[in-house]
Amino acid sequence: METDDVSVREQLFHNRVRETIICVLLFTCLYMVSYLILTHFKKTAEFVTDDVEDATVNKIALWLCTFTLSVAVCAVLLLPISILSNEVLLTFPHSYYMQWLNGSLIHGLWNLVFLFSNLSLVFLMPFAYFFTESEGFAGSKKGVMARVYEAVVLLLLLALLVLGIVWVASALLHDNIARKSLYDLWEYYLPYLYSGISLFGVLLLLLCTPFGLSRMFSVTGSLLVKPRLLEDVEDTLSCTAFEEDSLSRKLNCGSTSCWVKLDMENMKKDYQTVRSKRVALEMRRKASAWQRNLGYPLAMLVLLALTVMCVLMVCFNVLELLLDETAMPRGMEDPHLGMASFSMFGSLGAAVQVVLILYLMVSSVVGFYSSPLFTGLLPRAQDTNLTQMIANCVSLLILSSALPVFSRTLGITRFDLLGDFGRYNWLGNFYIVFLYNMLFAGLTSASLIKTVTWAVQRELIRAFGLHRLPLTVSRSTVPFRLLLASGLSKIQ
């Protein structure tokens, strides 16, 4: 009997060590990738300075940003890893080499991501910001530790302010609970705060994702070579080169004698715009027929199919919410991996779910940086200061940590939320979940219809040469017969 107990304890110990090693290796790889990404965007002048103290502070802040970004990437991969792990265990149920992949590992990974994401949002990122902006208290000895003391004091004051706001909000919404749990910080107020942060992240995804889904077409189109479609690339390229030469001569003239009469800054911007246009035209001229006529349409069709599939799955989830209570998002303690597929179409459906989840995340990031409110946060290579880098890491962490709740609420996947992700207060409210699904389907459909119609109209106008009309002529009033006549004349 004692031998059996020892063997069970040894097995539990080995399982825990194995899970710890796997999590450490995964997080180390993500940390290295995140560090490479941040070093690509950071402003080098802030780290190469004569002031050793500022350089040390900036390096510590960069390490904290790297930790936060790695947690954000891990949060994005939570659902894909969980879904694919379940399908792997279904395919190889008795494989010796897949014994390390179990529900305990996945559950522990969810708990670690929840812990680290809240730790980064509540403590590490505010500390990094205060640390870079602090100079030490007046009268104290200057140095790194003086900045640490000031940053810690400011962080404590911020924590008291936030807890006070949370207590007031809970008192307004749940008066009796707030009075009974005034000193119950860990069991009530911190989960309440996490629930509010997750709700903010999900609402931010609701606003950014439909806009990002529509912007994905234009962003992808700018990276690919478009078909020529009745356009003479050689003629356009020669005109662009002539315009570039003219601007270059004006810039040279302004640099010697006529600089007073010329607006050099605007001219430089125009020159860069014309130059980038010329480079794009040269790429289109050098592109092969396969790349021009197959790559761009195929990419647009894939994006359209993914977007339509997302809308259809959300509409189907709305019907399930009305008919079946199990469609509501909820948490679970044991994932029970390897029992059944989380998609009615098996492994293929699970792969589609993973692709859609990653597609929604990319679309939300594109929509976030394309919105007028957050355009200024867009990082630039070798020209992003630390304050802007901290803001970007916080924004990405809020979006990524809300992605599992977002995907499960919309019905993109049937994988229920693990750990503390499923304990948010608002997840059990039918009206919030139903309204959220309806808003997402409506906003995405409206954005998709507007994007497709405007894109077709813009390409037709450009193909028939009507974009050269003067601004006083309204292009919407051009009769359809003129479009046909212009197109026939170009074809002939």
CSV table of C-alpha atoms in Angstrom, one decimal:
chain,number,residue,atom,x,y,z
A,1,MET,CA,0.0,0.0,0.0
A,2,GLU,CA,2.8,2.4,0.9
A,3,THR,CA,4.6,1.5,-2.3
A,4,ASP,CA,1.5,2.4,-4.3
A,5,ASP,CA,1.3,5.8,-2.5
A,6,VAL,CA,4.9,6.5,-3.2
A,7,SER,CA,4.6,5.7,-6.9
A,8,VAL,CA,1.5,7.9,-7.2
A,9,ARG,CA,3.3,10.8,-5.5
A,10,GLU,CA,6.3,10.3,-7.7
A,11,GLN,CA,4.1,10.3,-10.8
A,12,LEU,CA,2.4,13.5,-9.7
A,13,PHE,CA,5.8,15.1,-9.0
A,14,HIS,CA,7.2,14.1,-12.4
A,15,ASN,CA,4.0,15.4,-14.1
A,16,ARG,CA,4.4,18.7,-12.4
A,17,VAL,CA,8.1,19.0,-13.3
A,18,ARG,CA,7.3,18.1,-16.9
A,19,GLU,CA,4.5,20.7,-17.1
A,20,THR,CA,6.8,23.4,-15.6
A,21,ILE,CA,9.6,22.6,-18.0
A,22,ILE,CA,7.2,22.8,-21.0
A,23,CYS,CA,5.7,26.1,-19.8
A,24,VAL,CA,9.1,27.6,-19.2
A,25,LEU,CA,10.4,26.5,-22.7
A,26,LEU,CA,7.3,27.9,-24.4
A,27,PHE,CA,7.5,31.2,-22.5
A,28,THR,CA,11.2,31.5,-23.2
A,29,CYS,CA,10.7,31.1,-26.9
A,30,LEU,CA,7.9,33.7,-26.9
A,31,TYR,CA,10.1,36.1,-24.8
A,32,MET,CA,12.9,35.9,-27.3
A,33,VAL,CA,10.6,36.5,-30.2
A,34,SER,CA,9.0,39.5,-28.4
A,35,TYR,CA,12.4,40.9,-27.6
A,36,LEU,CA,13.4,40.8,-31.2
A,37,ILE,CA,10.2,42.5,-32.2
A,38,LEU,CA,10.6,45.3,-29.7
A,39,THR,CA,14.3,45.9,-30.5
A,40,HIS,CA,13.2,46.3,-34.1
A,41,PHE,CA,10.8,49.2,-33.2
A,42,LYS,CA,12.7,50.8,-30.2
A,43,LYS,CA,14.4,54.2,-30.6
A,44,THR,CA,18.1,53.4,-30.4
A,45,ALA,CA,19.0,56.9,-29.1
A,46,GLU,CA,17.2,56.2,-25.8
A,47,PHE,CA,19.4,53.2,-25.1
A,48,VAL,CA,22.7,54.6,-26.4
A,49,THR,CA,23.2,57.6,-24.1
A,50,ASP,CA,26.0,59.0,-21.9
A,51,ASP,CA,23.7,58.9,-18.9
A,52,VAL,CA,24.1,55.4,-17.4
A,53,GLU,CA,21.1,55.8,-15.1
A,54,ASP,CA,18.7,56.6,-18.0
A,55,ALA,CA,20.1,53.7,-20.0
A,56,THR,CA,19.6,51.3,-17.1
A,57,VAL,CA,16.0,52.5,-16.5
A,58,ASN,CA,15.2,52.2,-20.2
A,59,LYS,CA,16.6,48.6,-20.3
A,60,ILE,CA,14.5,47.6,-17.3
A,61,ALA,CA,11.4,49.1,-18.9
A,62,LEU,CA,12.2,47.3,-22.1
A,63,TRP,CA,12.4,44.0,-20.3
A,64,LEU,CA,9.0,44.6,-18.7
A,65,CYS,CA,7.5,45.4,-22.1
A,66,THR,CA,9.0,42.3,-23.5
A,67,PHE,CA,7.4,40.2,-20.7
A,68,THR,CA,4.0,41.8,-21.3
A,69,LEU,CA,4.2,41.3,-25.1
A,70,SER,CA,5.2,37.6,-24.6
A,71,VAL,CA,2.2,37.2,-22.3
A,72,ALA,CA,-0.1,38.8,-25.0
A,73,VAL,CA,1.2,36.4,-27.7
A,74,CYS,CA,0.7,33.4,-25.3
A,75,ALA,CA,-2.9,34.6,-24.7
A,76,VAL,CA,-3.5,34.7,-28.4
A,77,LEU,CA,-2.3,31.1,-28.7
A,78,LEU,CA,-4.4,29.7,-25.8
A,79,LEU,CA,-7.4,28.6,-27.8
A,80,PRO,CA,-5.5,27.4,-30.8
A,81,ILE,CA,-3.2,25.3,-28.6
A,82,SER,CA,-6.1,23.9,-26.7
A,83,ILE,CA,-8.2,23.0,-29.8
A,84,LEU,CA,-5.3,21.4,-31.6
A,85,SER,CA,-4.2,19.5,-28.5
A,86,ASN,CA,-7.7,18.0,-28.3
A,87,GLU,CA,-7.6,16.9,-31.9
A,88,VAL,CA,-4.1,15.4,-31.5
A,89,LEU,CA,-5.2,13.3,-28.6
A,90,LEU,CA,-8.3,12.2,-30.6
A,91,THR,CA,-6.0,11.1,-33.4
A,92,PHE,CA,-3.4,9.4,-31.2
A,93,PRO,CA,-5.3,8.3,-28.1
A,94,HIS,CA,-2.8,5.7,-26.9
A,95,SER,CA,0.5,7.1,-28.2
A,96,TYR,CA,3.3,7.0,-25.7
A,97,TYR,CA,4.9,10.2,-27.1
A,98,MET,CA,1.7,12.2,-26.5
A,99,GLN,CA,1.3,11.5,-22.8
A,100,TRP,CA,2.8,14.9,-21.9
A,101,LEU,CA,-0.2,16.6,-23.7
A,102,ASN,CA,-3.0,16.4,-21.2
A,103,GLY,CA,-5.7,18.5,-19.6
A,104,SER,CA,-3.6,19.4,-16.6
A,105,LEU,CA,-1.0,21.1,-18.8
A,106,ILE,CA,-3.6,23.1,-20.7
A,107,HIS,CA,-5.4,24.1,-17.6
A,108,GLY,CA,-2.1,25.2,-16.0
A,109,LEU,CA,-1.2,27.2,-19.1
A,110,TRP,CA,-4.6,29.1,-18.9
A,111,ASN,CA,-4.1,29.9,-15.2
A,112,LEU,CA,-0.6,31.2,-15.8
A,113,VAL,CA,-1.7,33.4,-18.7
A,114,PHE,CA,-4.5,34.8,-16.6
A,115,LEU,CA,-2.2,35.5,-13.7
A,116,PHE,CA,0.6,37.1,-15.8
A,117,SER,CA,-1.8,39.2,-17.9
A,118,ASN,CA,-3.4,40.7,-14.8
A,119,LEU,CA,0.0,41.1,-13.2
A,120,SER,CA,1.2,43.0,-16.2
A,121,LEU,CA,-1.8,45.2,-16.6
A,122,VAL,CA,-2.2,46.1,-12.9
A,123,PHE,CA,1.4,46.3,-11.7
A,124,LEU,CA,4.2,45.9,-14.3
A,125,MET,CA,3.1,48.3,-17.0
A,126,PRO,CA,2.1,51.1,-14.6
A,127,PHE,CA,5.4,50.6,-12.8
A,128,ALA,CA,7.3,50.7,-16.1
A,129,TYR,CA,5.7,54.0,-17.0
A,130,PHE,CA,6.2,55.6,-13.6
A,131,PHE,CA,9.8,54.2,-13.6
A,132,THR,CA,10.7,55.9,-16.9
A,133,GLU,CA,9.0,59.2,-15.9
A,134,SER,CA,10.3,59.4,-12.3
A,135,GLU,CA,13.4,61.3,-11.2
A,136,GLY,CA,13.4,60.5,-7.5
A,137,PHE,CA,11.9,62.5,-4.6
A,138,ALA,CA,13.2,66.0,-3.9
A,139,GLY,CA,16.1,65.9,-1.5
A,140,SER,CA,16.8,62.2,-1.9
A,141,LYS,CA,20.0,60.8,-3.4
A,142,LYS,CA,19.8,60.4,-7.1
A,143,GLY,CA,20.1,57.0,-8.7
A,144,VAL,CA,18.1,54.1,-9.9
A,145,MET,CA,16.8,53.1,-6.5
A,146,ALA,CA,15.5,56.6,-5.9
A,147,ARG,CA,13.4,56.2,-9.1
A,148,VAL,CA,12.3,52.8,-7.9
A,149,TYR,CA,11.0,54.2,-4.6
A,150,GLU,CA,9.1,57.0,-6.4
A,151,ALA,CA,7.6,54.6,-8.9
A,152,VAL,CA,6.5,52.2,-6.1
A,153,VAL,CA,4.8,55.0,-4.2
A,154,LEU,CA,3.0,56.2,-7.2
A,155,LEU,CA,1.9,52.7,-8.0
A,156,LEU,CA,0.5,52.2,-4.5
A,157,LEU,CA,-1.4,55.5,-4.8
A,158,LEU,CA,-2.8,54.4,-8.2
A,159,ALA,CA,-3.8,51.0,-6.7
A,160,LEU,CA,-5.7,52.7,-3.8
A,161,LEU,CA,-7.4,55.0,-6.4
A,162,VAL,CA,-8.4,52.1,-8.6
A,163,LEU,CA,-9.7,50.0,-5.6
A,164,GLY,CA,-11.7,52.9,-4.4
A,165,ILE,CA,-13.3,53.3,-7.8
A,166,VAL,CA,-14.0,49.5,-7.9
A,167,TRP,CA,-15.6,49.7,-4.4
A,168,VAL,CA,-17.8,52.6,-5.4
A,169,ALA,CA,-18.9,50.9,-8.5
A,170,SER,CA,-19.7,47.6,-6.7
A,171,ALA,CA,-21.6,49.6,-4.0
A,172,LEU,CA,-23.7,51.2,-6.7
A,173,LEU,CA,-24.5,48.0,-8.4
A,174,HIS,CA,-24.5,45.5,-5.5
A,175,ASP,CA,-25.0,47.5,-2.3
A,176,ASN,CA,-25.4,44.6,0.1
A,177,ILE,CA,-22.4,42.6,-1.2
A,178,ALA,CA,-20.2,45.7,-1.1
A,179,ARG,CA,-21.0,46.3,2.6
A,180,LYS,CA,-20.4,42.7,3.6
A,181,SER,CA,-17.2,42.3,1.6
A,182,LEU,CA,-15.5,45.6,2.5
A,183,TYR,CA,-12.3,43.8,3.6
A,184,ASP,CA,-12.6,40.9,1.2
A,185,LEU,CA,-10.1,42.2,-1.3
A,186,TRP,CA,-8.8,38.9,-2.8
A,187,GLU,CA,-12.1,37.0,-3.1
A,188,TYR,CA,-14.3,39.9,-4.4
A,189,TYR,CA,-12.7,43.1,-5.5
A,190,LEU,CA,-9.8,41.7,-7.6
A,191,PRO,CA,-12.1,39.4,-9.6
A,192,TYR,CA,-14.5,42.3,-10.0
A,193,LEU,CA,-11.7,44.4,-11.3
A,194,TYR,CA,-10.6,41.6,-13.7
A,195,SER,CA,-14.2,41.3,-14.9
A,196,GLY,CA,-14.3,45.0,-15.7
A,197,ILE,CA,-11.0,44.9,-17.6
A,198,SER,CA,-12.2,41.8,-19.6
A,199,LEU,CA,-15.5,43.6,-20.4
A,200,PHE,CA,-13.5,46.6,-21.7
A,201,GLY,CA,-11.3,44.4,-23.8
A,202,VAL,CA,-14.3,42.5,-25.3
A,203,LEU,CA,-16.0,45.8,-26.1
A,204,LEU,CA,-12.8,47.1,-27.7
A,205,LEU,CA,-12.7,44.0,-29.8
A,206,LEU,CA,-16.3,44.6,-30.8
A,207,LEU,CA,-15.4,48.0,-32.1
A,208,CYS,CA,-12.0,47.2,-33.7
A,209,THR,CA,-12.7,43.7,-35.3
A,210,PRO,CA,-15.5,44.7,-37.8
A,211,PHE,CA,-13.5,47.7,-38.9
A,212,GLY,CA,-10.4,45.6,-39.1
A,213,LEU,CA,-12.2,43.0,-41.2
A,214,SER,CA,-13.1,45.6,-43.7
A,215,ARG,CA,-9.6,47.1,-43.6
A,216,MET,CA,-7.9,43.7,-44.2
A,217,PHE,CA,-8.9,43.9,-47.9
A,218,SER,CA,-7.1,47.3,-48.5
A,219,VAL,CA,-4.1,46.3,-46.3
A,220,THR,CA,-3.7,43.0,-48.2
A,221,GLY,CA,-4.2,44.7,-51.5
A,222,SER,CA,-1.4,47.2,-50.8
A,223,LEU,CA,1.0,44.2,-50.2
A,224,LEU,CA,0.1,42.4,-53.4
A,225,VAL,CA,0.3,43.2,-57.1
A,226,LYS,CA,-3.1,44.1,-58.4
A,227,PRO,CA,-4.3,43.0,-61.9
A,228,ARG,CA,-3.9,45.7,-64.6
A,229,LEU,CA,-7.6,45.8,-65.5
A,230,LEU,CA,-7.6,48.0,-68.6
A,231,GLU,CA,-4.8,50.2,-67.1
A,232,ASP,CA,-1.7,51.1,-69.1
A,233,VAL,CA,1.1,50.6,-66.5
A,234,GLU,CA,3.8,51.9,-68.8
A,235,ASP,CA,2.0,55.2,-69.4
A,236,THR,CA,1.3,55.7,-65.7
A,237,LEU,CA,4.9,54.8,-64.8
A,238,SER,CA,6.3,57.3,-67.2
A,239,CYS,CA,4.1,60.1,-65.9
A,240,THR,CA,5.0,59.2,-62.3
A,241,ALA,CA,8.7,59.2,-63.2
A,242,PHE,CA,8.4,62.6,-64.9
A,243,GLU,CA,6.6,64.0,-61.8
A,244,GLU,CA,9.3,62.6,-59.5
A,245,ASP,CA,12.0,64.2,-61.6
A,246,SER,CA,10.2,67.5,-61.5
A,247,LEU,CA,9.9,67.4,-57.7
A,248,SER,CA,13.6,66.4,-57.4
A,249,ARG,CA,14.6,69.5,-59.4
A,250,LYS,CA,12.5,71.7,-57.3
A,251,LEU,CA,14.0,70.3,-54.1
A,252,ASN,CA,17.5,70.9,-55.4
A,253,CYS,CA,16.5,74.4,-56.4
A,254,GLY,CA,15.1,75.0,-53.0
A,255,SER,CA,18.2,73.8,-51.3
A,256,THR,CA,20.4,76.5,-53.0
A,257,SER,CA,18.6,79.7,-53.7
A,258,CYS,CA,14.8,79.5,-53.8
A,259,TRP,CA,14.3,77.9,-50.4
A,260,VAL,CA,12.2,80.9,-49.1
A,261,LYS,CA,9.6,80.5,-51.8
A,262,LEU,CA,9.1,76.8,-51.5
A,263,ASP,CA,7.4,74.8,-48.8
A,264,MET,CA,10.1,72.2,-48.4
A,265,GLU,CA,8.4,70.0,-45.9
A,266,ASN,CA,5.3,69.5,-48.0
A,267,MET,CA,7.4,69.0,-51.1
A,268,LYS,CA,9.4,66.3,-49.4
A,269,LYS,CA,6.3,64.5,-48.4
A,270,ASP,CA,5.0,64.7,-52.0
A,271,TYR,CA,8.3,63.4,-53.3
A,272,GLN,CA,8.2,60.4,-51.0
A,273,THR,CA,4.6,59.7,-52.0
A,274,VAL,CA,5.4,59.9,-55.7
A,275,ARG,CA,8.6,57.8,-55.2
A,276,SER,CA,6.7,55.0,-53.4
A,277,LYS,CA,4.0,55.1,-56.1
A,278,ARG,CA,6.8,54.7,-58.7
A,279,VAL,CA,8.3,51.7,-56.8
A,280,ALA,CA,4.8,50.1,-56.6
A,281,LEU,CA,4.3,50.6,-60.4
A,282,GLU,CA,7.7,49.1,-61.1
A,283,MET,CA,6.8,46.1,-59.0
A,284,ARG,CA,3.6,45.7,-61.0
A,285,ARG,CA,5.4,45.9,-64.3
A,286,LYS,CA,8.0,43.3,-63.2
A,287,ALA,CA,5.4,40.9,-61.6
A,288,SER,CA,4.6,37.7,-63.5
A,289,ALA,CA,1.2,37.0,-65.0
A,290,TRP,CA,0.5,34.4,-62.3
A,291,GLN,CA,1.3,36.9,-59.6
A,292,ARG,CA,-0.8,39.6,-61.1
A,293,ASN,CA,-3.8,37.6,-62.3
A,294,LEU,CA,-4.0,34.8,-59.7
A,295,GLY,CA,-2.4,36.0,-56.4
A,296,TYR,CA,-4.5,39.1,-55.8
A,297,PRO,CA,-7.9,37.6,-56.7
A,298,LEU,CA,-7.1,34.5,-54.7
A,299,ALA,CA,-6.1,36.5,-51.6
A,300,MET,CA,-9.3,38.6,-51.9
A,301,LEU,CA,-11.5,35.5,-52.2
A,302,VAL,CA,-9.8,33.9,-49.1
A,303,LEU,CA,-10.4,37.1,-47.1
A,304,LEU,CA,-14.0,37.3,-48.3
A,305,ALA,CA,-14.6,33.6,-47.5
A,306,LEU,CA,-13.1,33.9,-43.9
A,307,THR,CA,-15.2,37.0,-43.2
A,308,VAL,CA,-18.4,35.5,-44.5
A,309,MET,CA,-17.7,32.4,-42.5
A,310,CYS,CA,-17.3,34.4,-39.3
A,311,VAL,CA,-20.6,36.2,-39.9
A,312,LEU,CA,-22.4,32.9,-40.6
A,313,MET,CA,-21.0,31.3,-37.5
A,314,VAL,CA,-22.1,34.2,-35.4
A,315,CYS,CA,-25.6,34.1,-36.9
A,316,PHE,CA,-25.9,30.4,-36.2
A,317,ASN,CA,-24.7,31.1,-32.6
A,318,VAL,CA,-27.5,33.7,-32.3
A,319,LEU,CA,-30.1,31.0,-33.2
A,320,GLU,CA,-28.5,28.6,-30.7
A,321,LEU,CA,-28.7,31.2,-28.0
A,322,LEU,CA,-32.4,31.4,-28.5
A,323,LEU,CA,-33.0,27.7,-28.6
A,324,ASP,CA,-30.3,26.1,-26.4
A,325,GLU,CA,-28.9,27.1,-23.1
A,326,THR,CA,-25.7,25.3,-23.6
A,327,ALA,CA,-24.7,27.8,-26.2
A,328,MET,CA,-24.0,30.4,-23.5
A,329,PRO,CA,-20.3,30.8,-22.7
A,330,ARG,CA,-19.3,29.3,-19.4
A,331,GLY,CA,-16.3,28.1,-17.5
A,332,MET,CA,-15.1,24.5,-16.8
A,333,GLU,CA,-12.6,23.1,-14.4
A,334,ASP,CA,-11.5,20.0,-16.3
A,335,PRO,CA,-11.2,20.3,-20.1
A,336,HIS,CA,-11.5,16.5,-20.7
A,337,LEU,CA,-9.2,16.5,-23.7
A,338,GLY,CA,-9.3,13.6,-26.1
A,339,MET,CA,-13.0,12.7,-25.4
A,340,ALA,CA,-14.7,14.4,-28.4
A,341,SER,CA,-14.0,17.0,-31.0
A,342,PHE,CA,-15.1,20.6,-30.3
A,343,SER,CA,-16.4,20.9,-33.9
A,344,MET,CA,-19.2,19.0,-35.6
A,345,PHE,CA,-17.0,18.6,-38.6
A,346,GLY,CA,-14.2,16.9,-36.8
A,347,SER,CA,-10.5,17.8,-37.3
A,348,LEU,CA,-11.3,19.9,-40.4
A,349,GLY,CA,-13.7,22.0,-38.4
A,350,ALA,CA,-11.2,22.4,-35.6
A,351,ALA,CA,-8.6,23.6,-38.0
A,352,VAL,CA,-11.1,26.2,-39.5
A,353,GLN,CA,-11.8,27.4,-35.9
A,354,VAL,CA,-8.1,27.9,-35.3
A,355,VAL,CA,-7.7,29.9,-38.6
A,356,LEU,CA,-10.8,32.0,-37.8
A,357,ILE,CA,-9.5,32.8,-34.3
A,358,LEU,CA,-6.1,33.9,-35.5
A,359,TYR,CA,-7.8,35.8,-38.4
A,360,LEU,CA,-10.0,37.7,-36.0
A,361,MET,CA,-7.0,38.6,-33.8
A,362,VAL,CA,-5.1,40.0,-36.8
A,363,SER,CA,-8.2,41.9,-38.0
A,364,SER,CA,-8.7,43.4,-34.5
A,365,VAL,CA,-5.1,44.6,-34.5
A,366,VAL,CA,-5.5,46.1,-37.9
A,367,GLY,CA,-8.7,47.8,-36.9
A,368,PHE,CA,-7.2,49.1,-33.7
A,369,TYR,CA,-4.3,50.8,-35.4
A,370,SER,CA,-6.5,52.0,-38.3
A,371,SER,CA,-9.0,53.8,-36.1
A,372,PRO,CA,-8.5,57.5,-35.7
A,373,LEU,CA,-8.2,57.3,-31.9
A,374,PHE,CA,-5.2,55.0,-32.0
A,375,THR,CA,-3.4,55.8,-35.2
A,376,GLY,CA,-0.8,57.8,-33.2
A,377,LEU,CA,0.2,54.6,-31.4
A,378,LEU,CA,1.3,52.8,-34.6
A,379,PRO,CA,4.9,51.8,-33.9
A,380,ARG,CA,7.6,52.9,-36.4
A,381,ALA,CA,10.8,50.9,-37.0
A,382,GLN,CA,13.7,52.3,-35.0
A,383,ASP,CA,11.6,55.3,-34.0
A,384,THR,CA,9.3,54.3,-31.2
A,385,ASN,CA,9.9,55.8,-27.8
A,386,LEU,CA,9.4,53.9,-24.5
A,387,THR,CA,6.1,55.6,-23.6
A,388,GLN,CA,4.6,54.7,-26.9
A,389,MET,CA,6.0,51.1,-26.6
A,390,ILE,CA,4.4,50.7,-23.2
A,391,ALA,CA,1.1,51.9,-24.5
A,392,ASN,CA,1.3,49.5,-27.4
A,393,CYS,CA,2.1,46.5,-25.1
A,394,VAL,CA,-0.9,47.4,-22.8
A,395,SER,CA,-3.2,47.7,-25.8
A,396,LEU,CA,-2.1,44.4,-27.3
A,397,LEU,CA,-2.4,42.6,-24.0
A,398,ILE,CA,-6.0,43.9,-23.5
A,399,LEU,CA,-7.0,42.7,-26.9
A,400,SER,CA,-5.3,39.4,-26.7
A,401,SER,CA,-6.4,38.5,-23.1
A,402,ALA,CA,-10.0,39.2,-24.2
A,403,LEU,CA,-9.7,37.0,-27.3
A,404,PRO,CA,-10.7,33.7,-25.7
A,405,VAL,CA,-13.8,35.2,-24.2
A,406,PHE,CA,-14.5,37.0,-27.5
A,407,SER,CA,-14.2,33.8,-29.5
A,408,ARG,CA,-16.4,31.8,-27.1
A,409,THR,CA,-19.0,34.5,-26.8
A,410,LEU,CA,-19.4,34.7,-30.6
A,411,GLY,CA,-19.6,30.9,-30.9
A,412,ILE,CA,-16.4,30.6,-33.1
A,413,THR,CA,-15.4,27.7,-31.0
A,414,ARG,CA,-17.2,25.3,-28.5
A,415,PHE,CA,-14.1,25.1,-26.2
A,416,ASP,CA,-15.3,26.4,-22.9
A,417,LEU,CA,-13.2,28.9,-20.9
A,418,LEU,CA,-10.8,27.4,-18.4
A,419,GLY,CA,-9.8,28.7,-15.0
A,420,ASP,CA,-10.6,32.3,-14.0
A,421,PHE,CA,-11.4,33.2,-17.6
A,422,GLY,CA,-14.8,31.6,-17.1
A,423,ARG,CA,-15.6,33.4,-13.8
A,424,TYR,CA,-16.4,36.8,-15.2
A,425,ASN,CA,-19.7,38.2,-13.8
A,426,TRP,CA,-21.2,39.3,-17.1
A,427,LEU,CA,-20.7,36.0,-19.0
A,428,GLY,CA,-23.9,34.5,-17.5
A,429,ASN,CA,-26.1,37.4,-18.6
A,430,PHE,CA,-28.1,36.3,-21.7
A,431,TYR,CA,-29.0,39.8,-22.8
A,432,ILE,CA,-25.4,41.0,-22.9
A,433,VAL,CA,-24.2,37.9,-24.8
A,434,PHE,CA,-27.2,38.0,-27.3
A,435,LEU,CA,-26.8,41.8,-27.9
A,436,TYR,CA,-23.1,41.4,-28.4
A,437,ASN,CA,-23.6,38.7,-31.1
A,438,MET,CA,-26.2,40.8,-32.9
A,439,LEU,CA,-24.0,43.9,-32.8
A,440,PHE,CA,-21.0,42.0,-34.2
A,441,ALA,CA,-23.0,40.4,-37.0
A,442,GLY,CA,-24.6,43.8,-37.9
A,443,LEU,CA,-21.4,45.8,-37.8
A,444,THR,CA,-19.4,43.3,-39.7
A,445,SER,CA,-22.0,42.8,-42.4
A,446,ALA,CA,-22.4,46.6,-42.9
A,447,SER,CA,-18.6,47.1,-43.1
A,448,LEU,CA,-18.2,44.2,-45.5
A,449,ILE,CA,-21.0,45.5,-47.8
A,450,LYS,CA,-19.6,49.0,-47.8
A,451,THR,CA,-16.0,47.8,-48.4
A,452,VAL,CA,-17.0,45.6,-51.4
A,453,THR,CA,-19.2,48.2,-53.0
A,454,TRP,CA,-16.7,51.0,-52.7
A,455,ALA,CA,-13.9,48.8,-53.8
A,456,VAL,CA,-15.8,47.8,-57.0
A,457,GLN,CA,-16.7,51.4,-57.7
A,458,ARG,CA,-13.2,52.7,-57.1
A,459,GLU,CA,-11.7,50.0,-59.4
A,460,LEU,CA,-14.2,50.8,-62.2
A,461,ILE,CA,-13.5,54.5,-62.0
A,462,ARG,CA,-9.8,53.9,-62.1
A,463,ALA,CA,-10.0,51.4,-64.9
A,464,PHE,CA,-12.1,53.8,-67.1
A,465,GLY,CA,-9.8,56.7,-66.4
A,466,LEU,CA,-12.6,58.8,-64.6
A,467,HIS,CA,-10.3,59.4,-61.6
A,468,ARG,CA,-8.6,62.1,-63.7
A,469,LEU,CA,-11.8,64.1,-63.8
A,470,PRO,CA,-11.7,67.6,-62.1
A,471,LEU,CA,-13.0,67.8,-58.6
A,472,THR,CA,-15.9,70.1,-59.7
A,473,VAL,CA,-17.3,67.1,-61.6
A,474,SER,CA,-19.1,64.6,-59.4
A,475,ARG,CA,-18.1,61.1,-60.3
A,476,SER,CA,-21.3,59.7,-58.9
A,477,THR,CA,-23.3,61.6,-61.5
A,478,VAL,CA,-21.4,60.1,-64.4
A,479,PRO,CA,-24.0,58.1,-66.4
A,480,PHE,CA,-23.5,54.4,-66.8
A,481,ARG,CA,-23.4,54.9,-70.7
A,482,LEU,CA,-20.3,57.0,-70.3
A,483,LEU,CA,-18.7,54.2,-68.3
A,484,LEU,CA,-19.5,51.7,-71.0
A,485,ALA,CA,-18.4,54.0,-73.8
A,486,SER,CA,-15.1,54.7,-72.0
A,487,GLY,CA,-14.4,51.1,-71.4
A,488,LEU,CA,-15.2,50.1,-75.0
A,489,SER,CA,-12.9,52.8,-76.3
A,490,LYS,CA,-10.0,51.5,-74.1
A,491,ILE,CA,-10.6,47.9,-75.2
A,492,GLN,CA,-10.5,48.9,-78.8
